[in-house]
PDB file of C-alpha atoms and ligand atoms in Angstrom:
ATOM      1  CA  SER K   1     157.254 105.729 102.482  1.00  0.00           C
ATOM      2  CA  ARG K   2     154.542 105.418  99.872  1.00  0.00           C
ATOM      3  CA  ASP K   3     150.806 105.234 100.173  1.00  0.00           C
ATOM      4  CA  TYR K   4     148.584 103.734  97.480  1.00  0.00           C
ATOM      5  CA  LEU K   5     144.813 103.877  97.185  1.00  0.00           C
ATOM      6  CA  PHE K   6     143.108 101.408  94.854  1.00  0.00           C
ATOM      7  CA  LYS K   7     139.427 101.158  94.123  1.00  0.00           C
ATOM      8  CA  VAL K   8     138.535  97.529  93.371  1.00  0.00           C
ATOM      9  CA  LEU K   9     135.196  96.489  91.891  1.00  0.00           C
ATOM     10  CA  VAL K  10     133.574  93.218  92.951  1.00  0.00           C
ATOM     11  CA  ILE K  11     131.261  91.948  90.215  1.00  0.00           C
ATOM     12  CA  GLY K  12     129.234  88.855  89.441  1.00  0.00           C
ATOM     13  CA  ASN K  13     125.754  87.401  89.569  1.00  0.00           C
ATOM     14  CA  GLY K  14     123.712  87.463  92.741  1.00  0.00           C
ATOM     15  CA  HIS K  15     124.442  84.814  95.369  1.00  0.00           C
ATOM     16  CA  VAL K  16     127.975  83.971  94.165  1.00  0.00           C
ATOM     17  CA  GLY K  17     129.548  85.327  97.381  1.00  0.00           C
ATOM     18  CA  LYS K  18     130.522  88.952  96.679  1.00  0.00           C
ATOM     19  CA  THR K  19     129.178  90.394  99.926  1.00  0.00           C
ATOM     20  CA  SER K  20     130.649  87.497 101.889  1.00  0.00           C
ATOM     21  CA  LEU K  21     134.042  88.053 100.244  1.00  0.00           C
ATOM     22  CA  VAL K  22     134.177  91.720 101.188  1.00  0.00           C
ATOM     23  CA  HIS K  23     132.985  90.933 104.700  1.00  0.00           C
ATOM     24  CA  ARG K  24     135.523  88.117 105.111  1.00  0.00           C
ATOM     25  CA  TYR K  25     138.430  90.082 103.708  1.00  0.00           C
ATOM     26  CA  VAL K  26     137.782  93.266 105.608  1.00  0.00           C
ATOM     27  CA  ASN K  27     136.362  91.946 108.887  1.00  0.00           C
ATOM     28  CA  ASP K  28     137.714  88.382 108.842  1.00  0.00           C
ATOM     29  CA  LYS K  29     134.250  86.961 109.342  1.00  0.00           C
ATOM     30  CA  PHE K  30     131.964  84.635 107.470  1.00  0.00           C
ATOM     31  CA  SER K  31     128.251  84.798 108.007  1.00  0.00           C
ATOM     32  CA  LYS K  32     125.957  82.259 106.411  1.00  0.00           C
ATOM     33  CA  HIS K  33     122.881  84.384 106.471  1.00  0.00           C
ATOM     34  CA  TYR K  34     121.738  85.248 103.014  1.00  0.00           C
ATOM     35  CA  LYS K  35     121.743  88.961 102.438  1.00  0.00           C
ATOM     36  CA  ILE K  36     120.530  90.929  99.452  1.00  0.00           C
ATOM     37  CA  THR K  37     122.931  93.726  98.661  1.00  0.00           C
ATOM     38  CA  VAL K  38     121.077  96.959  98.278  1.00  0.00           C
ATOM     39  CA  GLY K  39     122.743  99.549  96.103  1.00  0.00           C
ATOM     40  CA  VAL K  40     126.437 100.193  96.259  1.00  0.00           C
ATOM     41  CA  ASP K  41     128.501  99.482  99.276  1.00  0.00           C
ATOM     42  CA  PHE K  42     132.203  99.761  99.835  1.00  0.00           C
ATOM     43  CA  ALA K  43     134.608  98.642 102.496  1.00  0.00           C
ATOM     44  CA  LEU K  44     138.180  99.638 103.217  1.00  0.00           C
ATOM     45  CA  LYS K  45     141.134  97.325 103.882  1.00  0.00           C
ATOM     46  CA  VAL K  46     144.559  98.687 104.795  1.00  0.00           C
ATOM     47  CA  LEU K  47     147.570  96.507 103.983  1.00  0.00           C
ATOM     48  CA  ALA K  48     151.099  97.012 105.318  1.00  0.00           C
ATOM     49  CA  TRP K  49     152.493  95.938 101.954  1.00  0.00           C
ATOM     50  CA  SER K  50     156.175  96.406 102.823  1.00  0.00           C
ATOM     51  CA  ASP K  51     158.291  98.376 105.304  1.00  0.00           C
ATOM     52  CA  THR K  52     157.787 101.465 103.182  1.00  0.00           C
ATOM     53  CA  GLU K  53     154.504 100.885 101.353  1.00  0.00           C
ATOM     54  CA  THR K  54     150.921 101.035 102.549  1.00  0.00           C
ATOM     55  CA  VAL K  55     148.101  99.884 100.269  1.00  0.00           C
ATOM     56  CA  ARG K  56     144.535 101.016 100.887  1.00  0.00           C
ATOM     57  CA  LEU K  57     141.921  98.959  99.083  1.00  0.00           C
ATOM     58  CA  GLN K  58     138.427 100.240  98.581  1.00  0.00           C
ATOM     59  CA  LEU K  59     136.247  97.249  97.724  1.00  0.00           C
ATOM     60  CA  TRP K  60     133.047  98.123  95.901  1.00  0.00           C
ATOM     61  CA  ASP K  61     130.316  95.529  95.877  1.00  0.00           C
ATOM     62  CA  ILE K  62     127.400  96.028  93.524  1.00  0.00           C
ATOM     63  CA  ALA K  63     124.091  94.210  93.309  1.00  0.00           C
ATOM     64  CA  GLY K  64     123.272  92.717  89.907  1.00  0.00           C
ATOM     65  CA  GLN K  65     120.075  94.656  89.637  1.00  0.00           C
ATOM     66  CA  GLU K  66     121.983  97.923  89.924  1.00  0.00           C
ATOM     67  CA  ARG K  67     123.810  97.185  86.721  1.00  0.00           C
ATOM     68  CA  PHE K  68     121.899  99.555  84.474  1.00  0.00           C
ATOM     69  CA  THR K  69     120.942 102.301  86.880  1.00  0.00           C
ATOM     70  CA  SER K  70     122.400 105.740  87.457  1.00  0.00           C
ATOM     71  CA  MET K  71     124.669 104.267  90.139  1.00  0.00           C
ATOM     72  CA  THR K  72     126.700 102.508  87.468  1.00  0.00           C
ATOM     73  CA  ARG K  73     128.774 105.542  86.528  1.00  0.00           C
ATOM     74  CA  ILE K  74     129.770 106.205  90.129  1.00  0.00           C
ATOM     75  CA  TYR K  75     130.519 102.560  90.597  1.00  0.00           C
ATOM     76  CA  TYR K  76     132.984 102.274  87.708  1.00  0.00           C
ATOM     77  CA  LYS K  77     134.575 105.708  88.138  1.00  0.00           C
ATOM     78  CA  GLU K  78     138.328 105.731  88.809  1.00  0.00           C
ATOM     79  CA  ALA K  79     138.546 102.030  89.527  1.00  0.00           C
ATOM     80  CA  SER K  80     142.020 100.454  89.434  1.00  0.00           C
ATOM     81  CA  GLY K  81     141.130  96.791  89.391  1.00  0.00           C
ATOM     82  CA  CYS K  82     138.330  94.269  89.395  1.00  0.00           C
ATOM     83  CA  ILE K  83     137.258  90.916  90.777  1.00  0.00           C
ATOM     84  CA  ILE K  84     134.701  88.940  88.793  1.00  0.00           C
ATOM     85  CA  MET K  85     133.270  86.097  90.781  1.00  0.00           C
ATOM     86  CA  PHE K  86     131.143  83.071  89.972  1.00  0.00           C
ATOM     87  CA  ASP K  87     129.900  80.066  91.929  1.00  0.00           C
ATOM     88  CA  VAL K  88     131.401  76.717  90.825  1.00  0.00           C
ATOM     89  CA  THR K  89     128.096  74.974  91.545  1.00  0.00           C
ATOM     90  CA  ASP K  90     126.049  77.433  89.463  1.00  0.00           C
ATOM     91  CA  SER K  91     126.819  77.183  85.749  1.00  0.00           C
ATOM     92  CA  SER K  92     124.654  80.165  84.877  1.00  0.00           C
ATOM     93  CA  SER K  93     126.842  82.352  87.081  1.00  0.00           C
ATOM     94  CA  PHE K  94     129.830  81.184  84.995  1.00  0.00           C
ATOM     95  CA  ARG K  95     127.996  81.822  81.716  1.00  0.00           C
ATOM     96  CA  SER K  96     127.362  85.404  82.866  1.00  0.00           C
ATOM     97  CA  VAL K  97     131.060  86.130  83.421  1.00  0.00           C
ATOM     98  CA  ARG K  98     131.658  87.014  79.775  1.00  0.00           C
ATOM     99  CA  SER K  99     129.005  89.740  79.779  1.00  0.00           C
ATOM    100  CA  TRP K 100     130.219  91.081  83.123  1.00  0.00           C
ATOM    101  CA  LYS K 101     133.718  91.351  81.648  1.00  0.00           C
ATOM    102  CA  GLU K 102     132.448  93.043  78.477  1.00  0.00           C
ATOM    103  CA  ASP K 103     130.403  95.408  80.586  1.00  0.00           C
ATOM    104  CA  LEU K 104     133.479  96.218  82.677  1.00  0.00           C
ATOM    105  CA  ASP K 105     135.725  96.822  79.663  1.00  0.00           C
ATOM    106  CA  SER K 106     133.159  99.099  78.035  1.00  0.00           C
ATOM    107  CA  LYS K 107     132.614 101.209  81.164  1.00  0.00           C
ATOM    108  CA  ALA K 108     135.961 101.313  82.941  1.00  0.00           C
ATOM    109  CA  MET K 109     139.530 101.690  81.771  1.00  0.00           C
ATOM    110  CA  LEU K 110     142.863 102.867  83.058  1.00  0.00           C
ATOM    111  CA  PRO K 111     143.883 106.499  82.379  1.00  0.00           C
ATOM    112  CA  GLY K 112     145.886 105.321  79.329  1.00  0.00           C
ATOM    113  CA  GLY K 113     142.866 103.462  77.943  1.00  0.00           C
ATOM    114  CA  ALA K 114     143.981  99.925  78.817  1.00  0.00           C
ATOM    115  CA  PRO K 115     141.494  97.522  80.424  1.00  0.00           C
ATOM    116  CA  LEU K 116     141.530  97.218  84.223  1.00  0.00           C
ATOM    117  CA  PRO K 117     143.437  94.263  85.665  1.00  0.00           C
ATOM    118  CA  CYS K 118     140.744  91.750  86.489  1.00  0.00           C
ATOM    119  CA  ILE K 119     140.952  88.451  88.362  1.00  0.00           C
ATOM    120  CA  LEU K 120     138.405  85.664  87.984  1.00  0.00           C
ATOM    121  CA  LEU K 121     137.366  83.909  91.195  1.00  0.00           C
ATOM    122  CA  ALA K 122     135.794  80.455  91.127  1.00  0.00           C
ATOM    123  CA  ASN K 123     134.087  80.682  94.502  1.00  0.00           C
ATOM    124  CA  LYS K 124     132.469  78.050  96.752  1.00  0.00           C
ATOM    125  CA  CYS K 125     135.210  75.567  95.846  1.00  0.00           C
ATOM    126  CA  ASP K 126     134.387  73.795  99.134  1.00  0.00           C
ATOM    127  CA  LEU K 127     131.169  72.536  97.507  1.00  0.00           C
ATOM    128  CA  VAL K 128     130.800  69.546  95.174  1.00  0.00           C
ATOM    129  CA  PRO K 129     130.205  68.787  92.420  1.00  0.00           C
ATOM    130  CA  TRP K 130     131.711  71.598  90.403  1.00  0.00           C
ATOM    131  CA  GLN K 131     129.584  72.376  87.352  1.00  0.00           C
ATOM    132  CA  ILE K 132     132.488  73.808  85.355  1.00  0.00           C
ATOM    133  CA  PRO K 133     135.682  71.837  84.637  1.00  0.00           C
ATOM    134  CA  MET K 134     138.965  73.486  85.636  1.00  0.00           C
ATOM    135  CA  GLU K 135     140.280  73.357  82.040  1.00  0.00           C
ATOM    136  CA  THR K 136     137.226  75.283  80.868  1.00  0.00           C
ATOM    137  CA  ILE K 137     137.840  77.976  83.462  1.00  0.00           C
ATOM    138  CA  GLU K 138     141.534  78.103  82.589  1.00  0.00           C
ATOM    139  CA  GLN K 139     140.892  78.487  78.855  1.00  0.00           C
ATOM    140  CA  PHE K 140     138.140  81.007  79.415  1.00  0.00           C
ATOM    141  CA  SER K 141     140.326  83.105  81.708  1.00  0.00           C
ATOM    142  CA  LYS K 142     143.139  83.203  79.131  1.00  0.00           C
ATOM    143  CA  ALA K 143     140.848  83.907  76.188  1.00  0.00           C
ATOM    144  CA  ASN K 144     139.038  86.762  77.901  1.00  0.00           C
ATOM    145  CA  GLY K 145     141.887  88.893  79.171  1.00  0.00           C
ATOM    146  CA  PHE K 146     141.871  88.036  82.872  1.00  0.00           C
ATOM    147  CA  ILE K 147     145.156  88.401  84.790  1.00  0.00           C
ATOM    148  CA  GLY K 148     144.398  84.896  86.045  1.00  0.00           C
ATOM    149  CA  TRP K 149     141.894  82.847  88.016  1.00  0.00           C
ATOM    150  CA  MET K 150     141.834  81.158  91.414  1.00  0.00           C
ATOM    151  CA  GLU K 151     139.511  78.789  93.192  1.00  0.00           C
ATOM    152  CA  THR K 152     138.313  80.381  96.404  1.00  0.00           C
ATOM    153  CA  SER K 153     136.172  79.525  99.350  1.00  0.00           C
ATOM    154  CA  VAL K 154     135.020  82.507 101.332  1.00  0.00           C
ATOM    155  CA  LYS K 155     133.483  80.022 103.737  1.00  0.00           C
ATOM    156  CA  GLU K 156     136.770  78.214 104.442  1.00  0.00           C
ATOM    157  CA  ASN K 157     138.911  81.314 103.926  1.00  0.00           C
ATOM    158  CA  LYS K 158     140.761  79.675 101.054  1.00  0.00           C
ATOM    159  CA  ASN K 159     142.787  81.835  98.631  1.00  0.00           C
ATOM    160  CA  ILE K 160     141.130  85.073  99.740  1.00  0.00           C
ATOM    161  CA  ASP K 161     144.299  86.918 100.803  1.00  0.00           C
ATOM    162  CA  GLU K 162     146.226  85.205  98.000  1.00  0.00           C
ATOM    163  CA  SER K 163     143.879  86.367  95.249  1.00  0.00           C
ATOM    164  CA  LEU K 164     143.682  89.927  96.558  1.00  0.00           C
ATOM    165  CA  ASN K 165     147.479  90.064  96.902  1.00  0.00           C
ATOM    166  CA  PHE K 166     147.851  88.896  93.312  1.00  0.00           C
ATOM    167  CA  LEU K 167     145.557  91.669  92.121  1.00  0.00           C
ATOM    168  CA  VAL K 168     147.399  94.264  94.250  1.00  0.00           C
ATOM    169  CA  GLN K 169     150.714  93.185  92.688  1.00  0.00           C
ATOM    170  CA  LYS K 170     149.270  93.800  89.219  1.00  0.00           C
ATOM    171  CA  MET K 171     147.827  97.191  90.208  1.00  0.00           C
ATOM    172  CA  LEU K 172     151.165  98.265  91.688  1.00  0.00           C
ATOM    173  CA  MET K 173     152.816  97.514  88.337  1.00  0.00           C
ATOM    174  CA  LEU K 174     150.566  99.979  86.482  1.00  0.00           C
TER     175      LEU K 174
HETATM  176  P1  GDP W   1     126.312  87.949  96.718  1.00  0.00           P
HETATM  177  O1  GDP W   1     124.867  88.030  96.338  1.00  0.00           O
HETATM  178  O2  GDP W   1     127.173  87.672  95.526  1.00  0.00           O
HETATM  179  O3  GDP W   1     126.799  89.119  97.519  1.00  0.00           O
HETATM  180  O4  GDP W   1     126.469  86.612  97.617  1.00  0.00           O
HETATM  181  P2  GDP W   1     126.518  86.474  99.224  1.00  0.00           P
HETATM  182  O5  GDP W   1     127.823  86.950  99.758  1.00  0.00           O
HETATM  183  O6  GDP W   1     125.275  87.054  99.804  1.00  0.00           O
HETATM  184  O7  GDP W   1     126.527  84.882  99.361  1.00  0.00           O
HETATM  185  C1  GDP W   1     125.436  84.094  98.912  1.00  0.00           C
HETATM  186  C2  GDP W   1     125.366  82.811  99.728  1.00  0.00           C
HETATM  187  O8  GDP W   1     126.489  81.990  99.460  1.00  0.00           O
HETATM  188  C3  GDP W   1     125.372  83.059 101.234  1.00  0.00           C
HETATM  189  O9  GDP W   1     124.476  82.153 101.839  1.00  0.00           O
HETATM  190  C4  GDP W   1     126.798  82.754 101.641  1.00  0.00           C
HETATM  191  O10 GDP W   1     126.892  82.317 102.970  1.00  0.00           O
HETATM  192  C5  GDP W   1     127.167  81.657 100.669  1.00  0.00           C
HETATM  193  N1  GDP W   1     128.614  81.582 100.360  1.00  0.00           N
HETATM  194  C6  GDP W   1     129.441  82.616 100.017  1.00  0.00           C
HETATM  195  N2  GDP W   1     130.689  82.156  99.791  1.00  0.00           N
HETATM  196  C7  GDP W   1     130.660  80.827 100.014  1.00  0.00           C
HETATM  197  C8  GDP W   1     131.655  79.790  99.932  1.00  0.00           C
HETATM  198  O11 GDP W   1     132.837  79.990  99.627  1.00  0.00           O
HETATM  199  N3  GDP W   1     131.230  78.513 100.191  1.00  0.00           N
HETATM  200  C9  GDP W   1     129.939  78.224 100.522  1.00  0.00           C
HETATM  201  N4  GDP W   1     129.634  76.949 100.769  1.00  0.00           N
HETATM  202  N5  GDP W   1     128.984  79.172 100.619  1.00  0.00           N
HETATM  203  C10 GDP W   1     129.337  80.458 100.361  1.00  0.00           C
END
């Protein structure tokens, strides 16, 4: 049997749902109380991937304001994959995705020097109206080196397991 440990970064502007995602995925809970993430936090999820494979995911959530502090190096160190999240009702959170991705690619890479597999999550898809058309997200995801994108709702538990499984598949192929 084989055991894998992957460190996964969860990145994006404040209030897009990063803390809620980690909480939902790891504890299967959704809490609607607004919480400001202080510093770096990580949570562990253990997946029985197959009869012979166990996958341990370390999910690292970072607060936007920590971006340029001394914590950054620790945060990006030895990461295997990344989730960049925005809020479909907040166009500025989508506009920030490009700089989050550039930041990621400049600070973290795989041992061979390739960029980390990174999935783009269009969160709060339960809310209307969306501020960003699907075609725009699709084109942006392709043009900026994402492994793909998915609409998610942490609130309604939509596409959370699916998106994490997709990322795990890509990390296992490395
Ligand atoms: P963070 O700053 O990126 O960690 O964002 P939080 O996880 O603190 O979430 C910010 C707010 O958005 C909270 O009030 C959450 O309850 C809410 N939220 C998170 N995900 C969703 C979602 O999928 N749908 C809706 N409607 N609200 C969400």
